[in-house]
């Protein structure tokens, strides 16, 4: 099982695809400028790294 820090599958496109899925389901980024969106997407990226580790069973 790969480490998300070196796993080539985990790149910015994965986070962008998750954002697109959330938006298709009616979720929206909070209002604010680019700085706010960058902070939010940084947290999404962190959560997504955790999710892929859980999904692949790397959090035992």
Short mmCIF file of C-alpha atoms in Angstrom, two decimals:
data_model
loop_
_atom_site.label_atom_id
_atom_site.label_comp_id
_atom_site.label_asym_id
_atom_site.label_seq_id
_atom_site.Cartn_x
_atom_site.Cartn_y
_atom_site.Cartn_z
CA UNK A 1 0.00 0.00 0.00
CA UNK A 2 1.34 3.36 -1.02
CA UNK A 3 2.14 6.39 1.10
CA UNK A 4 0.06 9.42 0.00
CA UNK A 5 3.15 11.59 0.12
CA UNK A 6 4.81 9.51 -2.63
CA UNK A 7 1.77 7.89 -4.26
CA UNK A 8 1.52 9.16 -7.84
CA UNK A 9 -2.23 8.47 -7.84
CA UNK A 10 -2.69 11.25 -5.29
CA UNK A 11 -2.28 14.49 -7.23
CA UNK A 12 -4.19 17.79 -7.41
CA UNK A 13 -6.56 16.36 -10.02
CA UNK A 14 -8.00 13.96 -7.44
CA UNK A 15 -8.92 16.84 -5.14
CA UNK A 16 -10.35 18.78 -8.10
CA UNK A 17 -12.47 15.78 -9.10
CA UNK A 18 -13.82 15.47 -5.54
CA UNK A 19 -14.66 19.18 -5.59
CA UNK A 20 -16.55 18.70 -8.87
CA UNK A 21 -18.51 15.76 -7.44
CA UNK A 22 -19.46 17.75 -4.34
CA UNK A 23 -20.57 20.70 -6.45
CA UNK A 24 -22.65 18.41 -8.70
CA UNK A 25 -24.44 17.27 -5.54
CA UNK A 26 -25.21 20.84 -4.53
CA UNK A 27 -22.36 21.55 -2.11
CA UNK A 28 -20.65 24.92 -2.46
CA UNK A 29 -17.44 26.47 -1.20
CA UNK A 30 -18.04 29.13 1.45
CA UNK A 31 -18.18 32.74 0.29
CA UNK A 32 -14.92 34.59 0.27
CA UNK A 33 -11.93 35.24 -1.87
CA UNK A 34 -9.21 32.97 -3.14
CA UNK A 35 -7.53 32.89 0.26
CA UNK A 36 -10.60 31.36 1.90
CA UNK A 37 -11.02 28.84 -0.92
CA UNK A 38 -7.35 27.84 -0.65
CA UNK A 39 -7.72 27.29 3.10
CA UNK A 40 -10.84 25.18 2.59
CA UNK A 41 -9.31 23.13 -0.22
CA UNK A 42 -6.21 22.53 1.90
CA UNK A 43 -8.44 20.98 4.56
CA UNK A 44 -10.29 18.96 1.89
CA UNK A 45 -6.93 17.69 0.62
CA UNK A 46 -5.94 16.61 4.14
CA UNK A 47 -9.28 14.85 4.65
CA UNK A 48 -8.99 13.15 1.27
CA UNK A 49 -5.54 11.81 2.16
CA UNK A 50 -7.08 10.33 5.30
CA UNK A 51 -9.98 8.89 3.28
CA UNK A 52 -7.73 7.09 0.79
CA UNK A 53 -5.68 5.62 3.64
CA UNK A 54 -8.85 4.34 5.33
CA UNK A 55 -10.19 3.05 2.01
CA UNK A 56 -7.03 1.02 1.40
CA UNK A 57 -6.85 -0.20 4.99
CA UNK A 58 -3.69 1.68 5.94
CA UNK A 59 -4.95 3.08 9.26
CA UNK A 60 -4.98 0.03 11.47
#
